[in-house]
mmCIF file of C-alpha atoms and ligand atoms in Angstrom:
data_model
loop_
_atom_site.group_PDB
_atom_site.id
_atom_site.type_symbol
_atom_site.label_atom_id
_atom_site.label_comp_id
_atom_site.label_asym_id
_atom_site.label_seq_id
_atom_site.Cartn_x
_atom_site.Cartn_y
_atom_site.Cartn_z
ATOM 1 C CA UNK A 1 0.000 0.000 0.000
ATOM 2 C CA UNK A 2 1.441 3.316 -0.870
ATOM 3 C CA UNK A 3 0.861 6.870 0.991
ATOM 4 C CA UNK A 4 1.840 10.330 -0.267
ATOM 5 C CA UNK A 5 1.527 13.065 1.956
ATOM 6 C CA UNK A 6 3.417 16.543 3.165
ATOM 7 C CA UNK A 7 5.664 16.019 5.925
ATOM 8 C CA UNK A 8 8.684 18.153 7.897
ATOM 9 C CA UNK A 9 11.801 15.833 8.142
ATOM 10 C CA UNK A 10 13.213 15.548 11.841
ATOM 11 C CA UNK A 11 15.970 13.268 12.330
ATOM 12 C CA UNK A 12 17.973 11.349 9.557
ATOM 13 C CA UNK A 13 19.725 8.282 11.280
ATOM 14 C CA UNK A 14 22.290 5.906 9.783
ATOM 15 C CA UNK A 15 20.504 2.316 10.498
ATOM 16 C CA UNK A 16 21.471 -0.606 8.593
ATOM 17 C CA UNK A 17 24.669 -0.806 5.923
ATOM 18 C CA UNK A 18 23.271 1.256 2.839
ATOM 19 C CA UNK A 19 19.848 2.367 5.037
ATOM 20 C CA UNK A 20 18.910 5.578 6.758
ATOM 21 C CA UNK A 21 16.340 5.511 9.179
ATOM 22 C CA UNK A 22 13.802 8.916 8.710
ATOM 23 C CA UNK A 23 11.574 10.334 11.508
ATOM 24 C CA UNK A 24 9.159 13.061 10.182
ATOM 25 C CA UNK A 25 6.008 15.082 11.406
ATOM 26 C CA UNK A 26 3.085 14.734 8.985
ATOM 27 C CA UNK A 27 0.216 17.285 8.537
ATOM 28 C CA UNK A 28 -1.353 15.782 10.907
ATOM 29 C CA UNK A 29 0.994 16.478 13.971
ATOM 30 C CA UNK A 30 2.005 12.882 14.477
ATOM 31 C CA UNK A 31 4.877 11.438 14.242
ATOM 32 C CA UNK A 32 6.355 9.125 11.289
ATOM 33 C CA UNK A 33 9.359 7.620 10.498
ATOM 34 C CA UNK A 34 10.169 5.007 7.438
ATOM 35 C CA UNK A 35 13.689 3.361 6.097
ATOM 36 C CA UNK A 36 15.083 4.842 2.475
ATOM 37 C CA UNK A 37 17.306 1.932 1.211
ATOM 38 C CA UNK A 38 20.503 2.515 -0.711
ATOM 39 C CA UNK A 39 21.367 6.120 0.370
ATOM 40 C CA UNK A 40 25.165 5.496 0.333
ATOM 41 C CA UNK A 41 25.021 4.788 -3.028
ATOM 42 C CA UNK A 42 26.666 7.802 -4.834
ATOM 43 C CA UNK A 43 23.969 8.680 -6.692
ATOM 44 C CA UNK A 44 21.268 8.436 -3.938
ATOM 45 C CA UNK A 45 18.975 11.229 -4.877
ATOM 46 C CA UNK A 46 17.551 11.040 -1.241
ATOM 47 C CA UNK A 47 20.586 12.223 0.860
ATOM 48 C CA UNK A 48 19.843 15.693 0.314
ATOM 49 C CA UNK A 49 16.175 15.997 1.032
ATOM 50 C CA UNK A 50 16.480 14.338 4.188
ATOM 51 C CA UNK A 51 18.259 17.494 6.165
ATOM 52 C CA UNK A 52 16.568 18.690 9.224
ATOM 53 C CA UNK A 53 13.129 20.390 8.911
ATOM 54 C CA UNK A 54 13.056 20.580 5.042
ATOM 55 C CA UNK A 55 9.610 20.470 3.981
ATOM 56 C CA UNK A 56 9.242 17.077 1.485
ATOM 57 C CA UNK A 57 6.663 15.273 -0.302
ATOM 58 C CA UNK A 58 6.901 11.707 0.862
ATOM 59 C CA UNK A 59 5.937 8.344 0.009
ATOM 60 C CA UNK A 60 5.670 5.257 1.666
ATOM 61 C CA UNK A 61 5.315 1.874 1.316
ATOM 62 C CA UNK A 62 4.345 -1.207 2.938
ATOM 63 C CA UNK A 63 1.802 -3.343 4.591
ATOM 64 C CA UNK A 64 -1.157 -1.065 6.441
ATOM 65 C CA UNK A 65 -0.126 -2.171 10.200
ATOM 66 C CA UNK A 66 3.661 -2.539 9.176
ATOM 67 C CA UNK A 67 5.576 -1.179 11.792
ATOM 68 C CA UNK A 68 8.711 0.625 9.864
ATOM 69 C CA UNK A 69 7.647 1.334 6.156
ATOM 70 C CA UNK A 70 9.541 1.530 2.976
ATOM 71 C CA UNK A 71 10.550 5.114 1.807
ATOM 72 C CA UNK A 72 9.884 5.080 -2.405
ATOM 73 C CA UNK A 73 10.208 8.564 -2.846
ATOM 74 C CA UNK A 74 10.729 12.025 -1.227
ATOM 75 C CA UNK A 75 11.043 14.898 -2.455
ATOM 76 C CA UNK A 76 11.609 18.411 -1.150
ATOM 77 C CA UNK A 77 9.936 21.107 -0.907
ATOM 78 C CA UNK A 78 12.174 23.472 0.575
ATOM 79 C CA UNK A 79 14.946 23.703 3.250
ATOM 80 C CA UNK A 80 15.605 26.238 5.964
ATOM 81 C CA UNK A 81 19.367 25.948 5.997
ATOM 82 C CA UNK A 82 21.462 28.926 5.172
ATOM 83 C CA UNK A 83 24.698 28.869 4.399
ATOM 84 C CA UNK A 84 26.891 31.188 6.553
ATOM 85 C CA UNK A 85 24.306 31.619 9.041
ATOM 86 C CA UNK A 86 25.660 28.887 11.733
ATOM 87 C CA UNK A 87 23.641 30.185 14.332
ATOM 88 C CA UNK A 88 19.999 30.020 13.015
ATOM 89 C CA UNK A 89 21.113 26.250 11.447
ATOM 90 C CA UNK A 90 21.711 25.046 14.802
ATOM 91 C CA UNK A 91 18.188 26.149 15.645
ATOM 92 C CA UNK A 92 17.339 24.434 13.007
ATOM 93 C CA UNK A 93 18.761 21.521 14.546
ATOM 94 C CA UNK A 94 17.418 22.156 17.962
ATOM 95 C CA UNK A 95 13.921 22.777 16.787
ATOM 96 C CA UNK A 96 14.111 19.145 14.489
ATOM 97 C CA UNK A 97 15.194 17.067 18.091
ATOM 98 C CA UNK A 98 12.908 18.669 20.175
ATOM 99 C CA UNK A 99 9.904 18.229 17.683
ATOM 100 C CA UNK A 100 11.380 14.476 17.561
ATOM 101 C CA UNK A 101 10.867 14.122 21.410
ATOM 102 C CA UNK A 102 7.641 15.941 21.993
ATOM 103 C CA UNK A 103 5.542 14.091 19.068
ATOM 104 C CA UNK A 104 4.367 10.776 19.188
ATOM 105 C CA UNK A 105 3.364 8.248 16.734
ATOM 106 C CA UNK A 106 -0.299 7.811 16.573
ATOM 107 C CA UNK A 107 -0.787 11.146 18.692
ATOM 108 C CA UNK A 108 -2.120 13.505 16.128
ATOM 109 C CA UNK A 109 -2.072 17.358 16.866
ATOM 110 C CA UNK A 110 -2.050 19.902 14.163
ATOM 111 C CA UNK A 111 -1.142 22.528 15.822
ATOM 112 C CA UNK A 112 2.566 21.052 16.204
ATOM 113 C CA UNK A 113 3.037 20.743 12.436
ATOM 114 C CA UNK A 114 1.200 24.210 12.057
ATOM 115 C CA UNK A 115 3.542 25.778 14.453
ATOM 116 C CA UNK A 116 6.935 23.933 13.214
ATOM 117 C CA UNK A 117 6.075 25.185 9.589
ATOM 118 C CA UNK A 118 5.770 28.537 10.956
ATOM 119 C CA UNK A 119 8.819 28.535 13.021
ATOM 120 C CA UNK A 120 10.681 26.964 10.270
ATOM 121 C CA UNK A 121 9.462 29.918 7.376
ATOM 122 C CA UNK A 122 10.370 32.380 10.040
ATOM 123 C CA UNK A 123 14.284 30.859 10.482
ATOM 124 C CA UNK A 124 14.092 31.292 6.475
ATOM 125 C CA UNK A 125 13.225 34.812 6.682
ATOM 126 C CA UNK A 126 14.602 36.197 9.291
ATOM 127 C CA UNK A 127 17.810 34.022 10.491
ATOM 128 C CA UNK A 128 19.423 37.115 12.644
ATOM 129 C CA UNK A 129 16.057 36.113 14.691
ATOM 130 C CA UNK A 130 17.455 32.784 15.742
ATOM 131 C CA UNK A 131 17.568 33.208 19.059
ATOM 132 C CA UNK A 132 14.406 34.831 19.544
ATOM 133 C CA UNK A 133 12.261 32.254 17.405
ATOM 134 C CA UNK A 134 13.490 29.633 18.822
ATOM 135 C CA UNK A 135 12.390 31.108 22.744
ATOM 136 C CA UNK A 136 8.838 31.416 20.476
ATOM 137 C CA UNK A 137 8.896 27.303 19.424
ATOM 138 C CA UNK A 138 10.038 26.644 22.947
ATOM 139 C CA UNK A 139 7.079 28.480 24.466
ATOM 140 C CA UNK A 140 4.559 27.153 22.343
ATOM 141 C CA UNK A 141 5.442 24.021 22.615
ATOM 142 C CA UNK A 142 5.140 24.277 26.300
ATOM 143 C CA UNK A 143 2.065 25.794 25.580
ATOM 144 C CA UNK A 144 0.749 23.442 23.183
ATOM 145 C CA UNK A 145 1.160 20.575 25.326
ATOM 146 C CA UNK A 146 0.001 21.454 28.496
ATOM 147 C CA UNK A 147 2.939 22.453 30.136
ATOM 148 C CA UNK A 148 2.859 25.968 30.694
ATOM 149 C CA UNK A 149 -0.743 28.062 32.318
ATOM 150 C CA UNK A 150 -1.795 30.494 30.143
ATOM 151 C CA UNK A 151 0.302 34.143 30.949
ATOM 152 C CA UNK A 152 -2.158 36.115 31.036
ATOM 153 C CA UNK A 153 -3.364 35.387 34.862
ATOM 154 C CA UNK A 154 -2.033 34.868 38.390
ATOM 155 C CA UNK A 155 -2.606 30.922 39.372
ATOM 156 C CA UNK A 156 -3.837 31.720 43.066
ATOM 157 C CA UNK A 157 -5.988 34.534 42.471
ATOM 158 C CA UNK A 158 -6.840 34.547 38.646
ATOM 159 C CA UNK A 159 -5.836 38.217 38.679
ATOM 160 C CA UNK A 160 -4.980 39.814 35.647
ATOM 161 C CA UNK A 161 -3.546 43.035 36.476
ATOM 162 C CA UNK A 162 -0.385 42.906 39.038
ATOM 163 C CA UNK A 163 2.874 41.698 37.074
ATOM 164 C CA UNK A 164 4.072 38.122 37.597
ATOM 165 C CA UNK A 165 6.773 37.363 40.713
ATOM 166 C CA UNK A 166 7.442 33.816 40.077
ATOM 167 C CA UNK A 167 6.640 30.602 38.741
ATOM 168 C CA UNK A 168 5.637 28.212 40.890
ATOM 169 C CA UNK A 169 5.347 24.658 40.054
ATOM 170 C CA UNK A 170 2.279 24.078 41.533
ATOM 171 C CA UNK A 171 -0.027 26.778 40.771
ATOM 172 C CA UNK A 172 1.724 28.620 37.732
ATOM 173 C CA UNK A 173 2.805 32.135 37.243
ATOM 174 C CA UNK A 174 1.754 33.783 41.016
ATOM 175 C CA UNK A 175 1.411 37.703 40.816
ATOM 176 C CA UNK A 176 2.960 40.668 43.205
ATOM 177 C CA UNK A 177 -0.019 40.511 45.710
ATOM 178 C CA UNK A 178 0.363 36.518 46.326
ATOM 179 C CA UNK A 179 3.779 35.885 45.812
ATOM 180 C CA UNK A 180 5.043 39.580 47.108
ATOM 181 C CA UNK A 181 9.060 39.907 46.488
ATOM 182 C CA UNK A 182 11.526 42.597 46.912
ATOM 183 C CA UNK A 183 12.723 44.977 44.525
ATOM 184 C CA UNK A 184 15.350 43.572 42.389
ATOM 185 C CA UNK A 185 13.998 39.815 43.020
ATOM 186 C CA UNK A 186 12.225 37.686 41.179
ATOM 187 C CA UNK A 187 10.844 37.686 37.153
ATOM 188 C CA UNK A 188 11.626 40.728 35.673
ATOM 189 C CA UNK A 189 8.987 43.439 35.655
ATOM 190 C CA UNK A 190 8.112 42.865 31.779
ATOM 191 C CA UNK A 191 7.626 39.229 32.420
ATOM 192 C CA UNK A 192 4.081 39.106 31.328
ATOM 193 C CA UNK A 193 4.221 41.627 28.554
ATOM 194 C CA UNK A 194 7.119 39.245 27.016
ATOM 195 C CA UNK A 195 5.058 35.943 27.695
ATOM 196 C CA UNK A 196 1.591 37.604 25.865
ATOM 197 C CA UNK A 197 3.976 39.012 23.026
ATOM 198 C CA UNK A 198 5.633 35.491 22.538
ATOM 199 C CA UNK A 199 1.722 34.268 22.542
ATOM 200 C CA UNK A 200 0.072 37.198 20.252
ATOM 201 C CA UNK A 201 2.694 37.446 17.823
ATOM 202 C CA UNK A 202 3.732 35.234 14.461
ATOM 203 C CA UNK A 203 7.577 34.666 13.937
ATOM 204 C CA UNK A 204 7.190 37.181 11.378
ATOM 205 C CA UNK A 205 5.561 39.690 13.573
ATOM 206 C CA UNK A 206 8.194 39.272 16.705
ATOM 207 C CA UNK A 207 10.057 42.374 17.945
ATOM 208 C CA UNK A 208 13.241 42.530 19.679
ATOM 209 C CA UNK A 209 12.763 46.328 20.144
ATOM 210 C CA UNK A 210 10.839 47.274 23.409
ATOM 211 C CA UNK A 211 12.311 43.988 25.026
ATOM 212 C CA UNK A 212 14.496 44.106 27.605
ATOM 213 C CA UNK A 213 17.745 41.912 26.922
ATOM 214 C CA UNK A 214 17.784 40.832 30.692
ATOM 215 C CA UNK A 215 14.084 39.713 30.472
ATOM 216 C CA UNK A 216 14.745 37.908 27.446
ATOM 217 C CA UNK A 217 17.310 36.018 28.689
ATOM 218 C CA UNK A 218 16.101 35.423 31.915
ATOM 219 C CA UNK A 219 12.637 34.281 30.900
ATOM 220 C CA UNK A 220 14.201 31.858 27.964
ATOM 221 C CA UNK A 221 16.363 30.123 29.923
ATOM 222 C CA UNK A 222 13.493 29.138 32.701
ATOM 223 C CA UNK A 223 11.266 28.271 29.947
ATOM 224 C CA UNK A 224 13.703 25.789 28.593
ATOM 225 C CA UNK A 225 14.866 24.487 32.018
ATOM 226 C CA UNK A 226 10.591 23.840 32.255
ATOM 227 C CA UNK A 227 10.860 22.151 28.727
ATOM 228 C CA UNK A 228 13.981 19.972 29.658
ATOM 229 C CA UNK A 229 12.379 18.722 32.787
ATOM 230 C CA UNK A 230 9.007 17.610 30.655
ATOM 231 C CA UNK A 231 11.148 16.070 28.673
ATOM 232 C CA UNK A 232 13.312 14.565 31.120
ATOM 233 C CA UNK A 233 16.512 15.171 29.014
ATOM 234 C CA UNK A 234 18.589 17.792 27.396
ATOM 235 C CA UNK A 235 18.789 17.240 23.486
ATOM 236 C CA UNK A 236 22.653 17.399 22.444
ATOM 237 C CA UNK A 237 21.976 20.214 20.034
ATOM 238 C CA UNK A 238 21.447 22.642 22.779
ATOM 239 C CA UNK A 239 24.485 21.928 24.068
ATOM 240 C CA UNK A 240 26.474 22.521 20.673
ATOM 241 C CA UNK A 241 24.288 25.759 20.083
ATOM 242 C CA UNK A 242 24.599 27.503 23.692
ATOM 243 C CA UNK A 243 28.236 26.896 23.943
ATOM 244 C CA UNK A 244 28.960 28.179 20.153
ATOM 245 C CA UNK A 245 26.343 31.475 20.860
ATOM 246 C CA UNK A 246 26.635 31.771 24.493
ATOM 247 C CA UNK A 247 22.354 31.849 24.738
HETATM 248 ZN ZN1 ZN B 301 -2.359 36.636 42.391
#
């Protein structure tokens, strides 16, 4: 039985001699992954297409409730890497493991492929951005999937108005009057303002001006400690991408 469909490639992994083993989120938001036979061979026509988060059209093929189908054909769509832009194709790289972890096969959800294709057209776009598109995936993602109450209210008293002091891990962002803190302590006063930016705007639409570096960086990093805990590990990628940027 063959399927066509639309589908973002994640990870590329050498499996057996002359094989490469392909995971991929379809349209769908779920997760996929099939074998492409003979990419050593110098001519393989697939090698390319198989980078990180290039969009492809892909077919597979094999038996309806076969667990690792055949991979006939794929081919792509477009790609988001750039050359000489190192730092926005590590993102790149980040984005394609962590959308590797956080989908599941037979899990469908939309609004991941919706918001990887996004994400990925912004990189394309706008790869000075890196940095700040990636906090945007990382936020939505947490977002997305339940990890992260909505920032636009205080967890203990559903108040909307006094600016966020913490995040608690039981009860969410608290606000000034329930979680009071000295001057200096805590989130940063923008906290919320950031948080309802990263959830109003588009990666086309984000702005660096008006943002405080500090409350950038602060609020990124907690947001992906929060991620790498729900995930329960730390994808290598990071690693390579905060040590060569210093994020
Ligand atoms: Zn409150």
């Amino acid at each position: 039985m063959y399927d066509t469909f639309h589908a973002l490639i994640l990870k590329p992994m050498v499996y057996r001699d002359n094989e490469t083993l392909v995971s991929f989120i379809t349209e769908r938001g779920t997760r996929g992954s099939g074998i492409a036979k003979g990419t050593k061979r110098p001519t393989a026509r697939w090698v390319s297409s198989f980078e990180p988060l290039n969009l492809v059209n892909i077919s597979l093929f094999g038996k309806e409730n076969q667990n690792l189908k055949r991979i006939t054909s794929c081919e792509l769509i477009s790609s988001p890497m750039l050359l000489g832009h190192l730092e926005s194709n590590l993102v790149v790289g980040c984005l394609a493991d962590l959308f590797d972890r956080v989908t599941q096969e037979g899990l469908e959800d939309p609004r991941l492929f919706r918001l990887l294709k996004t994400v990925t057209d912004g990189l394309k776009s706008r790869p000075d951005e890196a940095d700040l598109i990636l906090a945007y995936a990382e936020f939505w993602v947490l977002f997305l999937l339940g990890w992260l109450p909505d920032p636009k209210t205080c967890g203990h008293c559903q108040g909307t108005n006094e600016p966020f002091t913490i995040l608690s891990e039981e009860m969410g962002w608290l606000c000034q009057r329930c979680h009071p803190i000295n001057k200096g302590e805590g989130l940063p006063n923008e906290t919320k303002e950031y948080l309802n930016h990263l959830k109003l705007a588009t990666p086309m639409s984000l702005q660096r001006q008006n943002l405080n570096s500090e409350t950038f960086r602060t609020i990124s990093r907690l947001l992906r400690q929060r991620l790498i805990g729900e995930m329960g590990v730390s994808p290598k990628c990071y690693d390579v991408l905060f040590r060569s940027s210093g994020l």
